[in-house]
Tab-separated table of N, CA and C in Angstrom:
chain	number	residue	atom	x	y	z
W	1	MET	N	176.387	55.270	36.472
W	1	MET	CA	177.001	54.381	37.413
W	1	MET	C	177.002	54.985	38.606
W	2	LYS	N	177.078	56.198	38.860
W	2	LYS	CA	176.378	56.546	40.120
W	2	LYS	C	175.200	56.897	40.719
W	3	GLU	N	173.975	56.853	39.873
W	3	GLU	CA	173.202	55.814	40.221
W	3	GLU	C	172.668	54.659	41.219
W	4	ASN	N	173.535	53.713	40.430
W	4	ASN	CA	173.428	52.724	40.956
W	4	ASN	C	173.999	52.070	42.932
W	5	LYS	N	175.320	53.605	42.626
W	5	LYS	CA	176.025	53.582	44.245
W	5	LYS	C	175.063	54.234	44.956
W	6	THR	N	174.313	55.110	44.824
W	6	THR	CA	173.334	55.893	45.409
W	6	THR	C	172.407	54.677	46.369
W	7	LYS	N	171.379	53.839	45.080
W	7	LYS	CA	170.633	52.864	45.282
W	7	LYS	C	171.483	52.061	46.336
W	8	THR	N	172.748	51.395	46.086
W	8	THR	CA	172.826	50.454	46.949
W	8	THR	C	173.406	50.793	48.097
W	9	SER	N	173.655	51.941	48.456
W	9	SER	CA	174.212	52.464	49.480
W	9	SER	C	172.881	53.366	50.786
W	10	MET	N	171.874	53.702	49.736
W	10	MET	CA	170.379	53.496	50.451
W	10	MET	C	169.552	52.438	50.938
W	11	ILE	N	169.957	51.244	50.201
W	11	ILE	CA	169.484	50.336	50.296
W	11	ILE	C	170.440	49.359	51.754
W	12	LYS	N	172.122	49.709	51.598
W	12	LYS	CA	172.554	49.217	53.226
W	12	LYS	C	172.004	49.985	53.880
W	13	LYS	N	171.598	50.651	54.049
W	13	LYS	CA	171.140	52.023	55.199
W	13	LYS	C	169.761	51.520	56.062
W	14	SER	N	169.118	50.604	54.823
W	14	SER	CA	167.795	50.729	55.002
W	14	SER	C	167.774	49.484	55.525
W	15	ARG	N	168.780	48.520	55.299
W	15	ARG	CA	168.706	46.874	55.795
W	15	ARG	C	169.550	47.360	57.192
W	16	ARG	N	170.608	48.130	57.390
W	16	ARG	CA	171.087	48.479	59.148
W	16	ARG	C	170.426	48.641	60.114
W	17	ASP	N	169.304	49.943	59.631
W	17	ASP	CA	168.383	50.816	60.158
W	17	ASP	C	167.357	49.397	60.023
W	18	PHE	N	166.853	48.384	59.858
W	18	PHE	CA	165.868	47.271	59.839
W	18	PHE	C	166.679	46.609	60.974
W	19	VAL	N	167.974	46.097	60.638
W	19	VAL	CA	168.581	45.261	61.613
W	19	VAL	C	168.423	46.019	62.739
W	20	LYS	N	169.212	47.051	62.919
W	20	LYS	CA	169.339	47.804	64.279
W	20	LYS	C	167.877	48.107	65.013
W	21	ASN	N	166.890	48.206	64.258
W	21	ASN	CA	165.056	48.517	65.004
W	21	ASN	C	164.830	47.003	65.872
W	22	THR	N	165.146	45.947	64.256
W	22	THR	CA	164.720	44.528	64.798
W	22	THR	C	165.021	44.022	66.324
W	23	ALA	N	166.616	44.308	65.898
W	23	ALA	CA	167.538	44.262	67.831
W	23	ALA	C	166.412	44.986	68.560
W	24	LEU	N	166.301	46.295	68.436
W	24	LEU	CA	166.018	46.722	69.567
W	24	LEU	C	164.466	46.298	70.266
W	25	PHE	N	163.992	46.322	69.261
W	25	PHE	CA	162.236	45.621	69.166
W	25	PHE	C	162.357	43.977	70.175
W	26	THR	N	163.266	43.244	69.784
W	26	THR	CA	163.891	41.864	70.060
W	26	THR	C	163.524	42.047	71.505
W	27	GLY	N	164.791	43.021	72.097
W	27	GLY	CA	165.423	44.039	73.313
W	27	GLY	C	163.756	43.666	73.991
W	28	GLY	N	163.674	45.074	73.761
W	28	GLY	CA	162.451	45.376	74.438
W	28	GLY	C	161.751	43.951	74.920
W	29	ALA	N	161.000	43.767	73.627
W	29	ALA	CA	160.042	42.871	73.850
W	29	ALA	C	160.581	41.159	75.458
W	30	MET	N	161.877	41.151	74.749
W	30	MET	CA	162.716	40.508	76.243
W	30	MET	C	162.488	41.142	77.317
W	31	LEU	N	162.548	42.180	77.537
W	31	LEU	CA	162.402	43.159	78.811
W	31	LEU	C	161.097	43.165	79.164
W	32	LEU	N	160.031	43.353	78.634
W	32	LEU	CA	158.525	43.534	78.668
W	32	LEU	C	157.858	42.607	79.806
W	33	PRO	N	158.358	41.119	80.317
W	33	PRO	CA	156.970	40.799	80.862
W	33	PRO	C	158.057	40.850	82.449
W	34	ASN	N	159.146	41.841	82.565
W	34	ASN	CA	159.968	41.661	83.572
W	34	ASN	C	159.483	43.421	84.435
W	35	LEU	N	158.280	43.874	83.499
W	35	LEU	CA	158.160	45.566	83.886
W	35	LEU	C	156.729	45.033	84.808
W	36	HIS	N	156.710	46.262	86.062
W	36	HIS	CA	155.383	46.053	86.414
W	36	HIS	C	154.841	46.073	86.150
W	37	MET	N	153.353	45.957	85.905
W	37	MET	CA	151.920	46.340	84.903
W	37	MET	C	151.073	46.621	86.151
W	38	SER	N	151.203	47.161	86.943
W	38	SER	CA	150.200	47.105	88.049
W	38	SER	C	148.501	47.630	87.521
W	39	GLY	N	148.349	48.180	86.319
W	39	GLY	CA	147.390	48.322	85.822
W	39	GLY	C	146.613	47.745	85.342
W	40	MET	N	147.578	47.018	84.497
W	40	MET	CA	146.703	45.479	83.733
W	40	MET	C	146.215	44.610	85.077
W	41	ALA	N	146.793	44.238	86.335
W	41	ALA	CA	146.761	43.876	87.285
W	41	ALA	C	145.836	43.558	88.351
W	42	ASN	N	145.428	45.116	87.657
W	42	ASN	CA	143.895	45.548	88.829
W	42	ASN	C	143.255	44.925	87.894
W	43	VAL	N	142.992	45.263	86.872
W	43	VAL	CA	142.174	44.870	85.690
W	43	VAL	C	141.168	43.463	85.741
W	44	LEU	N	142.334	42.112	85.698
W	44	LEU	CA	142.845	41.112	85.677
W	44	LEU	C	142.057	40.709	87.633
W	45	GLY	N	141.718	41.401	88.044
W	45	GLY	CA	141.090	41.258	89.335
W	45	GLY	C	139.762	42.065	89.639
W	46	ASN	N	139.176	41.047	90.806
W	46	ASN	CA	137.828	42.007	90.383
W	46	ASN	C	137.974	43.747	91.093
W	47	LYS	N	138.533	44.228	90.820
W	47	LYS	CA	138.452	45.899	90.736
W	47	LYS	C	137.698	46.045	89.945
W	48	LYS	N	137.669	47.193	89.619
W	48	LYS	CA	136.255	48.003	88.654
W	48	LYS	C	137.764	48.616	88.449
W	49	LEU	N	137.555	48.778	86.785
W	49	LEU	CA	138.947	50.201	85.875
W	49	LEU	C	137.750	50.980	86.175
W	50	LYS	N	138.360	52.335	86.354
W	50	LYS	CA	137.792	53.298	86.511
W	50	LYS	C	137.851	54.249	85.397
W	51	LEU	N	136.704	54.244	84.628
W	51	LEU	CA	136.455	54.895	82.789
W	51	LEU	C	136.510	56.808	83.859
W	52	ALA	N	137.283	57.688	82.512
W	52	ALA	CA	136.547	59.247	82.908
W	52	ALA	C	136.357	59.207	81.524
W	53	LEU	N	135.418	60.198	81.119
W	53	LEU	CA	135.497	60.826	79.883
W	53	LEU	C	135.118	62.448	79.854
W	54	VAL	N	136.650	62.245	79.094
W	54	VAL	CA	136.867	63.789	78.551
W	54	VAL	C	135.859	64.490	76.959
W	55	GLY	N	135.089	65.270	77.257
W	55	GLY	CA	134.742	65.609	75.923
W	55	GLY	C	133.840	64.554	75.679
W	56	CYS	N	132.325	65.540	75.854
W	56	CYS	CA	131.087	65.033	75.775
W	56	CYS	C	130.183	64.570	74.513
W	57	GLY	N	130.872	65.094	73.271
W	57	GLY	CA	130.150	65.194	72.115
W	57	GLY	C	128.952	63.574	71.830
W	58	GLY	N	129.027	63.647	70.521
W	58	GLY	CA	128.768	62.042	69.970
W	58	GLY	C	129.979	61.103	70.170
W	59	ARG	N	131.063	61.965	69.537
W	59	ARG	CA	132.005	60.395	69.588
W	59	ARG	C	133.073	60.445	71.215
W	60	GLY	N	132.821	61.076	72.132
W	60	GLY	CA	133.065	60.431	73.328
W	60	GLY	C	132.115	60.157	73.445
W	61	THR	N	130.539	60.153	73.832
W	61	THR	CA	128.950	59.359	74.042
W	61	THR	C	129.744	58.262	73.759
W	62	GLY	N	129.411	58.076	72.380
W	62	GLY	CA	129.636	56.722	71.868
W	62	GLY	C	130.948	55.758	72.124
W	63	ALA	N	131.950	56.372	72.450
W	63	ALA	CA	133.585	55.913	72.968
W	63	ALA	C	133.124	55.311	74.572
W	64	ALA	N	132.725	56.047	75.081
W	64	ALA	CA	132.353	55.670	76.072
W	64	ALA	C	131.199	54.794	76.396
W	65	VAL	N	129.972	54.238	75.801
W	65	VAL	CA	129.233	53.305	75.396
W	65	VAL	C	130.061	52.273	75.223
W	66	GLN	N	130.994	51.785	74.388
W	66	GLN	CA	131.568	50.671	73.662
W	66	GLN	C	132.567	50.297	74.461
W	67	ALA	N	132.990	51.368	75.537
W	67	ALA	CA	133.832	50.975	76.929
W	67	ALA	C	133.592	50.134	77.710
W	68	LEU	N	132.170	50.546	78.345
W	68	LEU	CA	131.250	50.263	79.384
W	68	LEU	C	130.947	48.706	78.910
W	69	THR	N	130.437	48.467	77.681
W	69	THR	CA	130.126	46.961	77.385
W	69	THR	C	131.276	46.708	76.717
W	70	ALA	N	132.341	47.440	76.318
W	70	ALA	CA	133.748	46.083	76.031
W	70	ALA	C	134.172	44.832	77.459
W	71	ASP	N	133.569	45.416	78.880
W	71	ASP	CA	134.273	44.007	79.897
W	71	ASP	C	133.081	44.805	80.941
W	72	ASP	N	132.886	43.553	81.673
W	72	ASP	CA	132.226	43.588	82.630
W	72	ASP	C	132.443	44.332	83.929
W	73	ASN	N	134.029	44.844	84.321
W	73	ASN	CA	134.553	45.144	85.209
W	73	ASN	C	135.197	46.659	85.294
W	74	VAL	N	134.284	47.453	84.531
W	74	VAL	CA	134.659	48.795	83.899
W	74	VAL	C	133.509	49.681	84.505
W	75	GLU	N	133.617	51.073	85.293
W	75	GLU	CA	132.507	51.343	85.620
W	75	GLU	C	133.083	52.712	84.740
W	76	LEU	N	132.453	54.361	84.731
W	76	LEU	CA	132.311	55.255	84.698
W	76	LEU	C	132.032	55.996	85.972
W	77	VAL	N	133.472	56.825	86.209
W	77	VAL	CA	133.224	57.391	87.904
W	77	VAL	C	134.163	59.037	87.202
W	78	ALA	N	133.548	59.501	86.146
W	78	ALA	CA	133.588	60.888	85.748
W	78	ALA	C	133.834	61.709	84.403
W	79	MET	N	133.184	62.868	84.482
W	79	MET	CA	132.875	62.856	83.396
W	79	MET	C	133.184	64.752	83.040
W	80	ALA	N	133.971	65.329	81.686
W	80	ALA	CA	134.240	66.138	81.725
W	80	ALA	C	134.191	67.311	80.293
W	81	ASP	N	133.405	68.578	80.309
W	81	ASP	CA	133.426	68.820	78.848
W	81	ASP	C	133.265	70.542	79.900
W	82	ALA	N	133.584	71.103	78.517
W	82	ALA	CA	133.684	72.785	78.734
W	82	ALA	C	131.441	73.388	78.640
W	83	PHE	N	131.347	71.981	78.614
W	83	PHE	CA	129.429	73.041	78.452
W	83	PHE	C	128.719	71.817	79.186
W	84	GLU	N	127.969	72.517	79.947
W	84	GLU	CA	127.369	71.497	80.755
W	84	GLU	C	125.834	70.987	80.196
W	85	ASP	N	125.851	71.281	79.176
W	85	ASP	CA	124.518	70.948	78.814
W	85	ASP	C	125.082	69.673	77.996
W	86	ARG	N	125.791	69.775	76.885
W	86	ARG	CA	126.915	68.411	76.421
W	86	ARG	C	127.299	67.660	77.372
W	87	LEU	N	127.167	67.864	78.424
W	87	LEU	CA	128.208	66.580	79.713
W	87	LEU	C	126.823	66.147	79.826
W	88	LYS	N	125.648	66.647	80.566
W	88	LYS	CA	124.215	66.305	80.924
W	88	LYS	C	123.656	65.324	79.624
W	89	GLY	N	123.621	66.061	78.853
W	89	GLY	CA	123.048	65.090	77.162
W	89	GLY	C	123.719	63.694	77.616
W	90	SER	N	125.198	63.625	77.203
W	90	SER	CA	125.831	62.769	77.047
W	90	SER	C	125.681	61.457	78.510
W	91	LEU	N	125.423	62.459	79.649
W	91	LEU	CA	125.550	61.512	80.519
W	91	LEU	C	124.003	60.561	80.302
W	92	ALA	N	122.619	61.078	79.801
W	92	ALA	CA	121.091	61.177	79.621
W	92	ALA	C	121.790	59.371	78.570
W	93	ASN	N	122.090	59.796	77.312
W	93	ASN	CA	122.864	58.722	76.458
W	93	ASN	C	122.598	57.687	76.764
W	94	ILE	N	124.326	57.980	77.528
W	94	ILE	CA	125.066	56.702	78.299
W	94	ILE	C	124.097	55.704	79.178
W	95	SER	N	123.668	56.963	79.822
W	95	SER	CA	122.666	55.720	80.966
W	95	SER	C	121.237	55.043	80.181
W	96	LYS	N	120.709	55.866	79.414
W	96	LYS	CA	120.363	54.741	78.252
W	96	LYS	C	120.096	53.898	77.644
W	97	ALA	N	121.639	54.187	77.294
W	97	ALA	CA	122.570	52.612	75.708
W	97	ALA	C	122.664	51.548	77.106
W	98	MET	N	122.915	51.865	77.825
W	98	MET	CA	122.830	51.252	79.552
W	98	MET	C	122.152	50.505	79.880
W	99	GLY	N	121.250	51.271	80.376
W	99	GLY	CA	119.835	50.489	80.807
W	99	GLY	C	120.335	50.750	82.417
W	100	GLU	N	119.958	49.782	82.715
W	100	GLU	CA	119.348	49.210	84.486
W	100	GLU	C	121.347	48.616	84.879
W	101	THR	N	122.540	48.494	83.756
W	101	THR	CA	123.119	47.848	84.518
W	101	THR	C	124.244	49.230	85.313
W	102	LYS	N	124.620	48.804	86.858
W	102	LYS	CA	124.902	49.573	87.567
W	102	LYS	C	126.974	50.077	87.278
W	103	LYS	N	127.286	50.240	85.399
W	103	LYS	CA	128.257	50.253	85.133
W	103	LYS	C	128.920	52.566	85.748
W	104	ILE	N	127.837	53.129	85.739
W	104	ILE	CA	127.553	54.316	85.674
W	104	ILE	C	127.605	54.766	87.137
W	105	ASN	N	129.074	55.487	87.153
W	105	ASN	CA	128.391	55.725	88.878
W	105	ASN	C	129.995	57.327	88.933
W	106	VAL	N	129.040	58.209	88.278
W	106	VAL	CA	129.118	59.877	88.144
W	106	VAL	C	128.702	60.211	88.381
W	107	LYS	N	128.681	60.765	90.290
W	107	LYS	CA	127.942	61.311	90.570
W	107	LYS	C	128.115	62.776	90.441
W	108	GLU	N	127.248	63.919	90.730
W	108	GLU	CA	127.057	64.938	90.669
W	108	GLU	C	128.967	66.054	91.207
W	109	LYS	N	129.365	65.456	91.799
W	109	LYS	CA	130.483	66.491	92.152
W	109	LYS	C	132.166	66.054	91.080
W	110	ASN	N	131.558	64.862	90.096
W	110	ASN	CA	132.114	64.191	89.691
W	110	ASN	C	132.227	64.303	88.009
W	111	GLN	N	131.072	65.116	87.932
W	111	GLN	CA	130.445	66.086	86.833
W	111	GLN	C	131.130	67.794	86.781
W	112	PHE	N	132.119	67.523	85.844
W	112	PHE	CA	133.305	68.573	85.852
W	112	PHE	C	132.939	69.505	84.264
W	113	VAL	N	132.629	71.143	84.877
W	113	VAL	CA	132.269	71.971	83.861
W	113	VAL	C	133.737	72.868	83.305
W	114	GLY	N	133.679	73.094	82.022
W	114	GLY	CA	134.966	73.991	81.881
W	114	GLY	C	136.412	73.966	81.652
W	115	PHE	N	137.159	75.187	81.603
W	115	PHE	CA	137.872	74.426	80.527
W	115	PHE	C	139.148	73.670	80.855
W	116	ASP	N	138.952	73.896	82.586
W	116	ASP	CA	140.046	73.098	83.486
W	116	ASP	C	139.610	71.582	83.837
W	117	ALA	N	138.424	71.652	83.248
W	117	ALA	CA	137.646	70.158	83.878
W	117	ALA	C	138.092	68.809	83.653
W	118	ALA	N	138.802	68.743	82.471
W	118	ALA	CA	139.384	67.487	81.873
W	118	ALA	C	140.551	67.299	83.147
W	119	THR	N	141.278	67.973	83.799
W	119	THR	CA	142.244	67.081	84.394
W	119	THR	C	141.941	66.563	85.900
W	120	LYS	N	140.640	67.628	86.144
W	120	LYS	CA	139.670	67.067	87.047
W	120	LYS	C	139.336	65.737	87.226
W	121	ALA	N	138.943	65.352	86.257
W	121	ALA	CA	138.432	64.221	85.898
W	121	ALA	C	139.260	62.897	85.688
W	122	MET	N	139.960	63.291	85.090
W	122	MET	CA	142.017	62.379	84.582
W	122	MET	C	142.090	62.265	86.176
W	123	ASP	N	142.129	62.881	87.031
W	123	ASP	CA	142.850	62.636	88.505
W	123	ASP	C	141.813	61.231	89.144
W	124	LEU	N	140.495	60.994	88.950
W	124	LEU	CA	140.276	60.092	89.130
W	124	LEU	C	139.936	58.627	88.345
W	125	ALA	N	140.304	58.873	87.166
W	125	ALA	CA	139.967	57.470	86.525
W	125	ALA	C	141.442	56.521	85.921
W	126	ASP	N	141.322	55.535	86.140
W	126	ASP	CA	142.178	54.547	85.670
W	126	ASP	C	142.523	54.760	84.069
W	127	VAL	N	141.052	55.035	83.540
W	127	VAL	CA	141.386	54.915	82.178
W	127	VAL	C	140.744	56.282	81.307
W	128	VAL	N	141.054	56.655	80.174
W	128	VAL	CA	140.880	57.884	80.300
W	128	VAL	C	140.137	58.465	78.901
W	129	ILE	N	138.795	58.896	78.591
W	129	ILE	CA	138.700	58.819	77.014
W	129	ILE	C	138.519	60.176	76.171
W	130	LEU	N	139.591	60.637	75.703
W	130	LEU	CA	139.688	62.284	75.208
W	130	LEU	C	138.936	62.251	73.690
W	131	ALA	N	138.312	62.621	74.065
W	131	ALA	CA	137.266	62.762	72.717
W	131	ALA	C	136.956	64.602	72.404
W	132	THR	N	138.022	64.995	72.400
W	132	THR	CA	137.833	66.575	72.290
W	132	THR	C	138.574	66.454	71.206
W	133	PRO	N	138.811	67.806	70.859
W	133	PRO	CA	138.978	68.565	68.952
W	133	PRO	C	141.122	68.372	69.960
W	134	LEU	N	141.238	68.587	68.711
W	134	LEU	CA	143.450	68.207	68.831
W	134	LEU	C	144.116	69.587	69.551
W	135	VAL	N	143.392	70.360	69.384
W	135	VAL	CA	143.883	71.503	70.189
W	135	VAL	C	143.458	71.436	71.645
W	136	SER	N	142.679	71.061	71.552
W	136	SER	CA	142.513	70.322	73.555
W	136	SER	C	142.981	69.446	74.074
W	137	VAL	N	143.284	68.232	73.381
W	137	VAL	CA	144.091	67.347	73.673
W	137	VAL	C	145.277	68.014	73.777
W	138	ARG	N	146.259	69.087	72.765
W	138	ARG	CA	147.523	69.326	73.693
W	138	ARG	C	147.748	69.939	74.576
W	139	ASN	N	146.213	71.255	75.502
W	139	ASN	CA	146.419	71.304	76.229
W	139	ASN	C	146.849	71.176	76.935
W	140	ILE	N	145.683	70.317	76.963
W	140	ILE	CA	145.211	69.134	78.735
W	140	ILE	C	146.778	68.786	78.682
W	141	LEU	N	147.594	67.714	77.889
W	141	LEU	CA	148.654	66.825	78.291
W	141	LEU	C	150.016	67.549	78.781
W	142	ASN	N	149.900	69.203	78.330
W	142	ASN	CA	150.836	70.180	78.362
W	142	ASN	C	150.737	70.456	79.713
W	143	THR	N	149.166	70.849	80.223
W	143	THR	CA	149.185	70.894	81.476
W	143	THR	C	149.402	70.181	82.863
W	144	GLN	N	149.323	68.625	82.525
W	144	GLN	CA	149.489	67.209	83.301
W	144	GLN	C	151.205	67.706	83.757
């Protein structure tokens, strides 16, 4: 008998949580159209979406190529890595993959190397691809 009461109370709690969470979600969904989304508004216009890559290994390079091919209004403006050879190699591979498109606009001054490079690249972009180990991501987010 005691086992049935426990199951019943667990079911009631989970139903109550379900109803509460559904109500919160519905309320949030109703408020969502009223929020000002200036970042998305810029994407839909003629303005290009500025992309920064932090972590220039294979994963970051591949993600950058995918992001650049996803839409015509996207350009790579900044890159950051702890090691200069990784950054230069990644930039060469992205340029090779993208061919003659004008989506790569990473000037020499926007190529950041070092452990503080991520924050510098993030300041120049609308969207950032963080392709670094989890420990690095935590450090980057804690410095912001």
